[in-house]
């Protein structure tokens, strides 16, 4: 069974979905989707710290979702790297 590949929005490499952090925009809500099943528009970032830094620095999430992303969302993503 092959697992779905998704692109990290920061390094643009393809990864196994399970190796990525999924962020979802559903209407006005933006959140880290730990279940990988939430409905809405998804964006992915890999576990490479450099990708996180680039994501924050260049506000890649705002670009992916074409809207303002509140700082707490970035904090939520960062928390995923500390696990
Ligand atoms: Zn990456």
Coordinates of N, CA and C and ligand atoms in Angstrom, one line a residue:
X1 N 0.8 -1.2 0.0 CA 0.0 0.0 0.0 C 0.9 1.2 0.0
X2 N 0.8 2.1 -1.0 CA 1.6 3.3 -0.9 C 0.9 4.4 -0.2
X3 N 1.6 5.1 0.5 CA 1.0 6.2 1.3 C 1.1 7.5 0.5
X4 N 0.2 8.4 0.7 CA 0.1 9.6 -0.1 C 1.3 10.5 0.2
X5 N 1.8 11.1 -0.8 CA 2.9 12.1 -0.7 C 2.3 13.5 -0.7
X6 N 2.9 14.3 0.1 CA 2.5 15.8 0.1 C 3.8 16.6 0.0
X7 N 3.6 17.8 -0.4 CA 4.8 18.7 -0.5 C 4.9 19.7 0.7
X8 N 6.1 19.7 1.2 CA 6.4 20.7 2.2 C 6.4 22.1 1.6
X9 N 5.6 23.0 2.1 CA 5.5 24.3 1.5 C 6.7 25.2 1.6
X10 N 7.6 24.7 2.5 CA 8.9 25.5 2.7 C 10.0 25.0 1.8
X11 N 10.3 23.7 1.8 CA 11.4 23.2 1.0 C 10.9 22.6 -0.4
X12 N 9.6 22.4 -0.5 CA 9.0 22.0 -1.7 C 9.4 20.5 -2.1
X13 N 9.8 19.8 -1.1 CA 10.1 18.4 -1.4 C 8.9 17.6 -1.0
X14 N 8.8 16.4 -1.6 CA 7.7 15.5 -1.4 C 8.0 14.6 -0.2
X15 N 7.1 14.5 0.7 CA 7.2 13.6 1.8 C 6.0 12.7 2.0
X16 N 6.3 11.6 2.7 CA 5.2 10.8 3.2 C 4.3 11.7 4.1
X17 N 3.0 11.6 3.8 CA 2.1 12.5 4.6 C 2.3 12.4 6.1
X18 N 2.6 11.2 6.6 CA 2.8 11.0 8.0 C 4.0 11.7 8.6
X19 N 4.9 12.1 7.7 CA 6.2 12.8 8.1 C 6.0 14.3 8.1
X20 N 4.8 14.8 7.9 CA 4.6 16.2 7.7 C 3.7 16.7 8.8
X21 N 3.7 18.0 9.0 CA 2.8 18.6 9.9 C 1.7 19.2 9.0
X22 N 0.5 18.9 9.3 CA -0.6 19.5 8.5 C -1.3 20.6 9.1
X23 N -1.4 21.7 8.4 CA -2.1 22.9 8.9 C -3.4 23.1 8.0
X24 N -4.5 23.3 8.6 CA -5.7 23.4 7.9 C -6.4 24.8 8.1
X25 N -6.9 25.2 7.0 CA -7.8 26.4 7.1 C -9.2 26.0 6.7
X26 N -10.0 26.2 7.7 CA -11.5 25.9 7.5 C -12.3 27.1 7.8
X27 N -12.7 27.8 6.8 CA -13.4 29.1 7.0 C -12.4 30.1 7.7
X28 N -12.8 30.6 8.8 CA -11.9 31.5 9.5 C -10.9 30.9 10.4
X29 N -11.1 29.6 10.6 CA -10.2 28.9 11.6 C -9.0 28.3 10.9
X30 N -7.8 28.5 11.5 CA -6.6 27.9 11.1 C -6.0 27.2 12.2
X31 N -5.6 25.9 12.0 CA -5.1 25.1 13.1 C -4.3 24.0 12.6
X32 N -3.5 23.4 13.6 CA -2.7 22.2 13.3 C -3.6 21.0 13.3
X33 N -3.6 20.3 12.3 CA -4.5 19.1 12.2 C -3.7 17.8 12.5
X34 N -3.8 17.5 13.8 CA -3.0 16.3 14.2 C -3.7 15.0 13.7
X35 N -4.9 15.1 13.3 CA -5.6 13.8 12.9 C -5.4 13.6 11.4
X36 N -5.0 14.6 10.7 CA -4.9 14.5 9.2 C -6.2 14.3 8.5
X37 N -7.3 14.5 9.2 CA -8.6 14.2 8.6 C -9.5 15.4 8.6
X38 N -9.1 16.6 9.2 CA -10.0 17.7 9.2 C -10.3 18.2 7.8
X39 N -11.5 18.6 7.7 CA -11.9 19.2 6.4 C -11.4 20.6 6.2
X40 N -11.2 21.0 5.0 CA -10.7 22.3 4.7 C -9.4 22.3 3.9
X41 N -8.9 23.4 3.6 CA -7.7 23.5 2.8 C -6.5 23.2 3.6
X42 N -5.7 22.3 3.2 CA -4.5 21.9 3.9 C -3.2 22.4 3.4
X43 N -2.2 22.6 4.2 CA -0.9 23.0 3.8 C 0.1 22.1 4.7
X44 N 1.2 21.8 4.2 CA 2.1 20.9 4.9 C 3.5 21.5 5.1
X45 N 4.1 21.1 6.2 CA 5.5 21.5 6.4 C 6.2 20.3 7.0
X46 N 7.5 20.1 6.6 CA 8.2 18.9 7.1 C 8.8 19.2 8.5
X47 N 9.4 18.2 9.1 CA 10.0 18.4 10.4 C 11.4 19.0 10.5
X48 N 11.9 19.5 9.3 CA 13.1 20.1 9.3 C 13.0 21.5 9.9
X49 N 13.9 21.8 10.9 CA 13.8 23.1 11.6 C 14.0 24.3 10.7
X50 N 14.8 24.1 9.7 CA 15.0 25.2 8.7 C 13.7 25.5 8.0
X51 N 12.9 24.5 7.8 CA 11.7 24.8 7.1 C 10.7 25.5 8.0
X52 N 10.8 25.2 9.3 CA 10.0 26.0 10.2 C 10.4 27.5 10.2
X53 N 11.7 27.7 10.3 CA 12.2 29.0 10.4 C 11.8 29.8 9.1
X54 N 11.9 29.2 7.9 CA 11.6 29.8 6.7 C 10.1 30.1 6.7
X55 N 9.3 29.2 7.2 CA 7.9 29.3 7.2 C 7.5 30.6 8.0
X56 N 8.1 30.8 9.2 CA 7.8 31.9 10.0 C 8.3 33.2 9.4
X57 N 9.6 33.2 9.0 CA 10.2 34.3 8.4 C 9.5 34.9 7.2
X58 N 9.1 34.1 6.3 CA 8.5 34.5 5.1 C 7.0 34.4 5.1
X59 N 6.4 34.1 6.3 CA 5.0 34.0 6.4 C 4.4 33.1 5.3
X60 N 5.0 32.0 5.1 CA 4.5 31.1 4.0 C 3.1 30.6 4.2
X61 N 2.7 30.5 5.4 CA 1.4 30.0 5.7 C 0.3 31.1 5.2
X62 N 0.6 32.3 5.4 CA -0.3 33.4 4.9 C -0.4 33.3 3.4
X63 N 0.7 33.0 2.8 CA 0.7 32.9 1.3 C -0.1 31.7 0.9
X64 N 0.1 30.6 1.5 CA -0.6 29.4 1.2 C -2.1 29.5 1.3
X65 N -2.5 30.2 2.4 CA -3.9 30.3 2.7 C -4.5 31.6 2.2
X66 N -3.6 32.5 1.7 CA -4.0 33.8 1.2 C -4.8 34.6 2.2
X67 N -4.4 34.6 3.4 CA -5.0 35.4 4.5 C -4.0 35.6 5.6
X68 N -4.4 36.4 6.6 CA -3.6 36.6 7.7 C -3.6 35.4 8.6
X69 N -2.5 35.0 9.1 CA -2.4 33.8 10.0 C -2.0 34.3 11.4
X70 N -2.8 34.1 12.4 CA -2.5 34.6 13.7 C -1.3 34.0 14.3
X71 N -0.5 34.7 15.1 CA 0.8 34.2 15.7 C 0.6 32.9 16.5
X72 N -0.6 32.7 17.1 CA -0.7 31.5 17.9 C -0.7 30.2 17.0
X73 N -1.0 30.4 15.7 CA -1.0 29.3 14.8 C 0.5 28.8 14.6
X74 N 1.4 29.9 14.4 CA 2.8 29.6 14.3 C 3.3 28.9 15.6
X75 N 2.8 29.4 16.7 CA 3.3 28.9 18.0 C 2.9 27.4 18.1
X76 N 1.7 27.1 17.6 CA 1.1 25.8 17.6 C 2.0 24.8 16.7
X77 N 2.4 25.3 15.6 CA 3.3 24.6 14.7 C 4.6 24.3 15.4
X78 N 5.2 25.4 16.0 CA 6.5 25.3 16.7 C 6.4 24.2 17.7
X79 N 5.3 24.2 18.4 CA 5.2 23.2 19.5 C 5.3 21.8 19.0
X80 N 4.9 21.5 17.7 CA 5.0 20.2 17.1 C 6.5 19.8 16.9
X81 N 7.4 20.7 16.9 CA 8.8 20.4 16.7 C 9.5 20.0 18.0
X82 N 8.8 20.4 19.0 CA 9.5 20.1 20.3 C 9.1 18.7 20.9
X83 N 8.2 18.0 20.2 CA 7.8 16.7 20.8 C 8.9 15.7 20.6
Ligands
LIG1 ZN1 10.6 21.1 4.3

